[in-house]
XYZ file of C-alpha atoms in Angstrom:
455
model
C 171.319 258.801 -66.721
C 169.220 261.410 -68.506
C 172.396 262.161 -70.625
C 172.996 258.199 -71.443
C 169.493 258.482 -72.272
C 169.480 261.760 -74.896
C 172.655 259.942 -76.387
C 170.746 256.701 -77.626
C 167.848 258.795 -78.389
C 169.907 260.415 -81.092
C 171.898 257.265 -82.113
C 171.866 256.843 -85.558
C 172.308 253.057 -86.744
C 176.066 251.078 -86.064
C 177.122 251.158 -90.118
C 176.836 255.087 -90.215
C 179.031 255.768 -86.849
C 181.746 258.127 -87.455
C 184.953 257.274 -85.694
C 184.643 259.813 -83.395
C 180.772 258.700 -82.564
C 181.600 254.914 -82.706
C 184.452 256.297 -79.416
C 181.993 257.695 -78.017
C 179.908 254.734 -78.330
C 182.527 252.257 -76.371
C 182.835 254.700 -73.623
C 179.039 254.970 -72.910
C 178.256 251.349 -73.183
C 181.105 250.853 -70.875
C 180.062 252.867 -68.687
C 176.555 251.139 -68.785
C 177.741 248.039 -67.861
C 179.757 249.612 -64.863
C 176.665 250.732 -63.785
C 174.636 247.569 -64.140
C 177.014 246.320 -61.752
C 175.822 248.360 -58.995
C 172.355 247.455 -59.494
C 170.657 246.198 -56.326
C 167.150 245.014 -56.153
C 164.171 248.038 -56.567
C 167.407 250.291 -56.561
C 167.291 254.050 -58.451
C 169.917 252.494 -60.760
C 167.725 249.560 -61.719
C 164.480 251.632 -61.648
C 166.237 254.665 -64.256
C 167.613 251.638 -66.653
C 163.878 250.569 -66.988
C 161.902 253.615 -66.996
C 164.215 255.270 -69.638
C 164.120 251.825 -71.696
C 167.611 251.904 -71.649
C 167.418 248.250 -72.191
C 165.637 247.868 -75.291
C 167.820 250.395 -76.286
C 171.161 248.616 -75.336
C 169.600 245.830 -77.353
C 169.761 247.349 -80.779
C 173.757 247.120 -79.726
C 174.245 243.637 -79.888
C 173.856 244.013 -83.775
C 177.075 245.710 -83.586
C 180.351 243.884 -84.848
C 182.727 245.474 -82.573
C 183.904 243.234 -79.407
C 183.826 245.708 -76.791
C 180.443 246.754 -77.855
C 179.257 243.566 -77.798
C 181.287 242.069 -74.269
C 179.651 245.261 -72.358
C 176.119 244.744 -73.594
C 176.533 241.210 -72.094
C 177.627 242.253 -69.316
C 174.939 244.622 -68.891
C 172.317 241.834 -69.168
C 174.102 239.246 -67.128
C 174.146 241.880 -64.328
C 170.416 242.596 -65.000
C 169.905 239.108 -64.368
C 171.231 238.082 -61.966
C 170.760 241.476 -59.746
C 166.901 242.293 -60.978
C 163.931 241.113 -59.829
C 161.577 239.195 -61.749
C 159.090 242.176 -63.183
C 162.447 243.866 -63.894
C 163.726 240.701 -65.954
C 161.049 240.592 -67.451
C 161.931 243.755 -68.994
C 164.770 242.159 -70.571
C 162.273 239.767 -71.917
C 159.937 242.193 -73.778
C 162.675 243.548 -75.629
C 163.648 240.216 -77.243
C 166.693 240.488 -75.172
C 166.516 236.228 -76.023
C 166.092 236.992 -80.117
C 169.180 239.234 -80.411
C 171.291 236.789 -77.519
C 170.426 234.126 -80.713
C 171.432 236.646 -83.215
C 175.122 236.416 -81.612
C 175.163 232.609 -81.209
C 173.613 231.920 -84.497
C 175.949 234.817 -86.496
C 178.207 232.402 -88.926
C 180.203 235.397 -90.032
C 181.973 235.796 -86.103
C 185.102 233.756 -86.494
C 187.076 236.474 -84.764
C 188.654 235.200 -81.381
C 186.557 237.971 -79.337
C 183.707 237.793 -81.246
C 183.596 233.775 -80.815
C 184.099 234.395 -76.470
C 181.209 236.862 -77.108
C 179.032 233.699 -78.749
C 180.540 231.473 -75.312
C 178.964 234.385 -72.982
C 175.860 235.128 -74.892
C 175.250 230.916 -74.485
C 175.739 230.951 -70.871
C 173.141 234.182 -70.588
C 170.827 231.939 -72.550
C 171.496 229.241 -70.370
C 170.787 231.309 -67.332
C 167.939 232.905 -68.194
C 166.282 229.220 -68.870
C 167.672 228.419 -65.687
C 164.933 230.640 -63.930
C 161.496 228.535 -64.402
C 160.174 225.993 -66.630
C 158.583 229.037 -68.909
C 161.613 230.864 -69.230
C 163.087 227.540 -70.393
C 160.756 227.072 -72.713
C 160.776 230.343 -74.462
C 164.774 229.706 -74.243
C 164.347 226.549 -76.187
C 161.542 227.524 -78.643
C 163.133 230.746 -79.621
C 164.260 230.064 -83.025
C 163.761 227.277 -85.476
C 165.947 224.795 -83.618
C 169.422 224.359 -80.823
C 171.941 223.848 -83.636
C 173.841 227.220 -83.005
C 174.019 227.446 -79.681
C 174.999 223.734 -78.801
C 177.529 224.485 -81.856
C 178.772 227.439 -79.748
C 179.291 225.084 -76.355
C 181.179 222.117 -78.751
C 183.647 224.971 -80.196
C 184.037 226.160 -76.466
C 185.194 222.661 -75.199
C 186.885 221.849 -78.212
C 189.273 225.857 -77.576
C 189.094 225.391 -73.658
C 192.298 226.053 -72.618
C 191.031 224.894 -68.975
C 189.167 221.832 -69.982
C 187.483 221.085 -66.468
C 186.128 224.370 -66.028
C 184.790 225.201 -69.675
C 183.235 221.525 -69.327
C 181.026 222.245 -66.054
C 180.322 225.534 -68.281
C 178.983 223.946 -71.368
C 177.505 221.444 -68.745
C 175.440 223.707 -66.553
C 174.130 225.343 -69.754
C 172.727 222.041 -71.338
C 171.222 221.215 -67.985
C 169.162 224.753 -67.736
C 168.131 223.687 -71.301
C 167.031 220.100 -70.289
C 165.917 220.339 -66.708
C 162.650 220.301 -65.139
C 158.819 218.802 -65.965
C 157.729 218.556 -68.424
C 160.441 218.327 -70.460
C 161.261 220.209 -73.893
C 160.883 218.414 -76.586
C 163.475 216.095 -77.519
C 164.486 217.103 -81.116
C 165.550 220.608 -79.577
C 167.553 218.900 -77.879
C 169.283 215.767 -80.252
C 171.935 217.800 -81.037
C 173.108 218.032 -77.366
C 174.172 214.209 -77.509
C 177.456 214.918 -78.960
C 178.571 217.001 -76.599
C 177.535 214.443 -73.446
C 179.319 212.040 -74.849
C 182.226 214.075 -74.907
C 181.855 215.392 -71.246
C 181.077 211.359 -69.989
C 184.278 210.442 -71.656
C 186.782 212.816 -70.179
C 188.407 209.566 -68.097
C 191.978 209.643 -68.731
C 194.352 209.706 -65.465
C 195.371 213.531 -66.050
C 191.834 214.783 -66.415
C 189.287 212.532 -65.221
C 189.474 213.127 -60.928
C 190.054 217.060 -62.369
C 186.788 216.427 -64.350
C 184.516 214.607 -62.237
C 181.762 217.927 -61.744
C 181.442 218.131 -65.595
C 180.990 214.124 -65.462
C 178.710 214.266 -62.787
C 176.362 216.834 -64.455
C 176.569 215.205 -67.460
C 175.109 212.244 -66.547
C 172.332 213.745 -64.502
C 171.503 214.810 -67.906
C 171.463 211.750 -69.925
C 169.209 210.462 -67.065
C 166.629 213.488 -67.542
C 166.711 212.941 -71.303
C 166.293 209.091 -70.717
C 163.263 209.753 -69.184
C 161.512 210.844 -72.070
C 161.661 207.153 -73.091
C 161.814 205.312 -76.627
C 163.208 208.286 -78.661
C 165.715 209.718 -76.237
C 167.166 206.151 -75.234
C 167.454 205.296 -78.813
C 169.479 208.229 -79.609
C 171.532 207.550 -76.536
C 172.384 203.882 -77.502
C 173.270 205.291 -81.103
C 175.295 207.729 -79.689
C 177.287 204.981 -78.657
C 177.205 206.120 -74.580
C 176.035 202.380 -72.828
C 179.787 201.391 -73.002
C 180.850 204.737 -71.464
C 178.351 204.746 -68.794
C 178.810 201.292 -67.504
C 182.896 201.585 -67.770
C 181.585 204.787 -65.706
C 180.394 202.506 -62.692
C 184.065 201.682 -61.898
C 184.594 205.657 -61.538
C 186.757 206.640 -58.349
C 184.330 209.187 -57.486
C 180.913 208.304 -55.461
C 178.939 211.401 -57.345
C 179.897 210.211 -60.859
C 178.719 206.141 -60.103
C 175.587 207.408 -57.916
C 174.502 210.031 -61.367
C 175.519 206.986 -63.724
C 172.965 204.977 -61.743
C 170.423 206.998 -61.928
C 170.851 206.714 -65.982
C 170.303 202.853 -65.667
C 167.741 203.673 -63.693
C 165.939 205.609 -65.914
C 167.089 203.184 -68.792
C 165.193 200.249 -66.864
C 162.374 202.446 -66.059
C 161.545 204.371 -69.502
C 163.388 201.903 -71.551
C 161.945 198.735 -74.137
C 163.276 195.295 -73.731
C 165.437 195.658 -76.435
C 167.307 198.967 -75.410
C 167.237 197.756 -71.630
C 169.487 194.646 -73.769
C 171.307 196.722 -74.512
C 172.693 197.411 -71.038
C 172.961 193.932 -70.102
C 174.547 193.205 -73.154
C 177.222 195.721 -71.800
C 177.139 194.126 -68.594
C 175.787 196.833 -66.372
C 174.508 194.193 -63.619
C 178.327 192.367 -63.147
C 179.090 196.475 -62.451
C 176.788 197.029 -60.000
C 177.459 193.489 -58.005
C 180.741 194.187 -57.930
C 179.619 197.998 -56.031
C 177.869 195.518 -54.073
C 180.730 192.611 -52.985
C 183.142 195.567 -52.405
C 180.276 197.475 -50.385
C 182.470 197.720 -46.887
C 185.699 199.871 -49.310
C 183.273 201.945 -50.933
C 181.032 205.129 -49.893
C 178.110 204.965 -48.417
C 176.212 207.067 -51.062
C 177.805 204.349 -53.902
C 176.182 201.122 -51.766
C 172.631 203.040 -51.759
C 172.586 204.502 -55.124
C 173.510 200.199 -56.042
C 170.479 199.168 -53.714
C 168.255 201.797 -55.125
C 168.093 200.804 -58.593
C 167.940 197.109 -57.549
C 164.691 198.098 -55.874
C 163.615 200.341 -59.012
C 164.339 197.550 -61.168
C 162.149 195.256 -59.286
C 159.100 197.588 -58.704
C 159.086 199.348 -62.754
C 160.082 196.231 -64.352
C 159.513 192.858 -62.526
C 160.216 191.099 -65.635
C 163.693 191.983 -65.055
C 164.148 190.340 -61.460
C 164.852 186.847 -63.250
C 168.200 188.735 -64.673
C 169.077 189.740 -61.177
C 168.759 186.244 -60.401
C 170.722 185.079 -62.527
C 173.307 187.934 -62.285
C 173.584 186.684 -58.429
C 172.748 190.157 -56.960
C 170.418 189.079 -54.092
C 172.727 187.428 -52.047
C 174.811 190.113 -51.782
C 172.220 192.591 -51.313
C 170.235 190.537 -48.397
C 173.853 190.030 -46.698
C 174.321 193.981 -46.598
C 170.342 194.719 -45.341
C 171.073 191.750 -42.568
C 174.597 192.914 -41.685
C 174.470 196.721 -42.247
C 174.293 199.025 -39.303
C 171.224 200.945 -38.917
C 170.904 203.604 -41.614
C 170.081 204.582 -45.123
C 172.315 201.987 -46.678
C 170.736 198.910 -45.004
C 166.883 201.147 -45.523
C 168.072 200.555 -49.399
C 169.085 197.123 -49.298
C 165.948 195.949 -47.372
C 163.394 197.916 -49.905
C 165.376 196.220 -52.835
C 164.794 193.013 -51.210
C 160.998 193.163 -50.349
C 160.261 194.828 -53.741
C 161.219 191.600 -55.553
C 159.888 189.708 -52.949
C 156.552 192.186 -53.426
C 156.567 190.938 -57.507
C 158.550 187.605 -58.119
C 157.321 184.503 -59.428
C 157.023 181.541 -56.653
C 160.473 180.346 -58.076
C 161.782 183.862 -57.645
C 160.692 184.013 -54.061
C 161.695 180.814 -52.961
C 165.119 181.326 -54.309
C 164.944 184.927 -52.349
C 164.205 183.314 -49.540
C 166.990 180.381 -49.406
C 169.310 183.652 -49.456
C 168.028 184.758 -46.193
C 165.477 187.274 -47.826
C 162.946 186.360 -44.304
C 165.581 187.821 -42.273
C 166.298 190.894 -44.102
C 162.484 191.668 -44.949
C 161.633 190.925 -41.182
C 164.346 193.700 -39.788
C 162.745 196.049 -41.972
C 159.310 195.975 -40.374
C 160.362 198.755 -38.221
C 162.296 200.842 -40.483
C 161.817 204.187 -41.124
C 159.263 205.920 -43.548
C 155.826 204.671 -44.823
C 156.812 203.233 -48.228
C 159.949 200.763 -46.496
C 157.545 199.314 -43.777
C 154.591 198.939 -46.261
C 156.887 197.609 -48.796
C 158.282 194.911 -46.156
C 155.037 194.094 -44.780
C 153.936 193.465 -48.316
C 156.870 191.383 -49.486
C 156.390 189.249 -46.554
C 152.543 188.958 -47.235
C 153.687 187.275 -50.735
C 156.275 185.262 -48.992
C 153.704 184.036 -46.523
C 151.070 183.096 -49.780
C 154.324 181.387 -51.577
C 154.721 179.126 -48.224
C 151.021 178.221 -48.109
C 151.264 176.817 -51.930
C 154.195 174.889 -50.986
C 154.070 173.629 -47.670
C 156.338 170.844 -46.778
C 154.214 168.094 -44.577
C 151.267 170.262 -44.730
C 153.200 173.108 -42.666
C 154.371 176.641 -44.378
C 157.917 176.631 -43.322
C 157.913 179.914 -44.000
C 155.805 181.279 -40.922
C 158.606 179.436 -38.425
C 161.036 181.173 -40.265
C 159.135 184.408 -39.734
C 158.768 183.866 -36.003
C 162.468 182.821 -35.727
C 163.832 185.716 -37.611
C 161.851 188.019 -34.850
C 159.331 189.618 -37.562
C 155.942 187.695 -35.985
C 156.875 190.236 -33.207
C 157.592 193.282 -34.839
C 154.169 192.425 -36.548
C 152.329 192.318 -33.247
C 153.584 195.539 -32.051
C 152.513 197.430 -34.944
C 148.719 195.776 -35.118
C 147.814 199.559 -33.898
C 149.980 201.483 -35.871
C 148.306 204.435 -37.531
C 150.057 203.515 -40.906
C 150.797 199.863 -41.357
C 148.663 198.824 -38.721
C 145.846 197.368 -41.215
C 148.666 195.255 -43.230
C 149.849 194.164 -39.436
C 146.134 192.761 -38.490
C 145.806 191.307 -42.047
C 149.097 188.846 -41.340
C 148.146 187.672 -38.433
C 144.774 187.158 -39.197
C 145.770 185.254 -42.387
C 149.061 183.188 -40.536
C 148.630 183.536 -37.014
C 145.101 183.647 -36.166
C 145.508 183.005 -32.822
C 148.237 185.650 -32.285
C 146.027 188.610 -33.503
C 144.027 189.149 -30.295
C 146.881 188.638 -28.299
């Protein structure tokens, strides 16, 4: 090491190397990166590369035009990364080891083949390092005036990739450690990543498309991070043409692909205006996700609760839009899988779905929830699992209950029969002492059953 370290001591700059120097060059930065491979955590090796600032040495290197140069210095500082602890990254760090990883995505002038698979790794380093914590990101994405290189980089990469699938989950994972995590970067960084989704989403035809599904998958877990951030994300989504994609997307053989495309409606209902959530009807997203619904008993579990999970989002962020699942017929399919579903997660989903809109519809809304059976479902959920289901049932039915009271039927609320008959009056007697729910419990029989409640 001390002879590695006299040898960069006396390194005069790349455009003076002599032949014979610029050999010598190669075989010690080779041998560098060898070494970097054996680094293990606190190790000598790792220790020597930092005390002898052989790193912000090897950094001065990446100015250097020549491909082995450069593919060993990379390797050098993916092996530091992902072998060093964090004090020893963050070695790597104060020697603006992320300015001169931009210097090789951002260098016009490398249109050589090796050079360009230099730009792909020096991308994926970036990508990593932003991978590490939401600081790290953000240095990642604020180093340099703007994203247009690199994303430039990860387009030429898909657009060369011999093996699409692979370099697509690739230039995937990258853009996700650049969009990830709370709070987000800000969006104009990361515009010019659109594109490039769009492409990834649309890799559907019969040869590719199972092959693809990762890259999909990720993908879309990224459009729903960047549709988060609301009006000026979703706009440049719906200009970038990708609500036609996405819903064709629902129809997707694989369960991961629908279950990330639904959590882009989701945030598209959540985040979105009226006019961009128009958008999605206008591209029929709600016929989709009834027909995940009808064909519910052929289809994976995860698909059927992803379905009943937005339905309940929908419902609870935007209650305005439970007159279009009305109208869209989704309720009677979704009560007939909470009352008919075995025990699980699946029919947990349905029955939160249910009692949200019954939690936040009009009168009209509710009775028409409840001439689909909606009494039944809420009532089995009672004694479902978790705090937010039960209160969420016990809640619904509270507004049920009030709905039947303004319009009894021969000065009797229908409604509290149907409660009783449907087994929930019972469920809400044993749960008068619950530690959780028990106050809602006591509150519904005090306000229906009065002379149930000391019972």
């Amino acid at each position: 090491m001390c002879v590695i370290d006299h040898f960069f001591t006396s390194l005069p700059p790349a455009e003076y190397l002599p032949t014979y120097f610029l050999i010598f060059l190669l075989k010690v930065v080779k041998t560098l990166a060898l070494l970097s491979t054996r680094l293990d955590v606190g190790g000598i090796l790792v220790r020597a590369f930092v005390e002898q600032n052989l790193c912000g040495r090897l950094m001065l290197l990446f100015r250097n035009p020549t491909h082995t140069v450069l593919e060993s210095v990379l390797t050098f500082v993916e092996n530091f990364l992902t072998r060093g602890n964090a004090d020893q990254k963050q070695v790597l760090l104060d020697n603006q080891v992320l300015h001169h990883l931009r210097l090789v995505t951002d260098n016009p002038a490398w249109d050589n083949e090796y050079l360009l698979t230099g730009q792909d790794r020096a991308a994926e380093a970036l990508g990593d390092f932003a991978r590490h914590s939401i600081s790290w990101r953000d240095l990642v994405v604020n180093n340099g005036a703007d994203l247009i290189p690199l994303f430039e980089v990860l387009r030429c990469l898909l657009t060369n990739a011999v093996n699409l699938e692979q370099e697509s989950m690739r230039v995937a994972r990258t853009i996700g450690y650049l969009c990830f995590g709370t709070p987000s970067p800000p969006f104009d960084k990361l515009r010019p990543s659109i594109p490039i989704l769009r492409f990834l989403i649309n890799q559907v035809e019969p040869d590719i498309g199972e092959r693809a599904h990762p890259a999909i998958k990720h993908a879309c877990l990224i459009i729903a991070s960047l549709a988060r951030g609301g009006l000026d994300p979703i706009n440049a989504l719906i200009e970038g043409n990708m609500c036609p994609m996405l819903v064709m997307l629902l129809a997707h053989p694989n369960s991961e692909v629908v279950a990330s495309v639904l959590k882009v409606v989701e945030s598209f209902l959540k985040y979105g205006t009226a006019d961009q959530i128009q958008v999605l009807h206008d591209n029929q997203v709600l016929q989709r996700i009834l027909e995940i619904l009808i064909n519910h008993n052929h289809l994976p579990p995860l698909e059927v609760r992803s379905a009943c999970r937005v339905i309940a989002n929908i419902a609870t962020y935007q209650p305005i839009q439970i007159q279009s699942m009305v109208d869209a017929a989704i309720y009677p399919s979704i009560i007939q899988i909470s009352i008919n579903q075995e025990v699980g997660e699946t029919k947990y989903e349905a029955t939160y779905a249910i009692s949200a809109a019954a939690k936040r519809g009009s009168h009209e809304q509710i009775r028409y929830l409840v001439d689909q059976g909606a009494i039944e479902a809420i009532s089995g959920g009672l004694l479902s699992g978790g705090y937010g289901r039960r209160a969420s049932c016990f809640q619904g039915l509270h507004n049920i209950l009030r709905v039947g009271e303004a319009h009894k039927v021969d000065g009797v609320n229908v409604y509290k029969q149907m409660v009783i008959e449907s087994g929930g009056l019972a469920r809400i007697k044993s749960q008068r002492d619950d530690a959780d729910v028990g106050e809602m419990a006591r509150r519904l029989l005090t306000s229906y059953w009065p002379g149930e409640s000391m019972i």
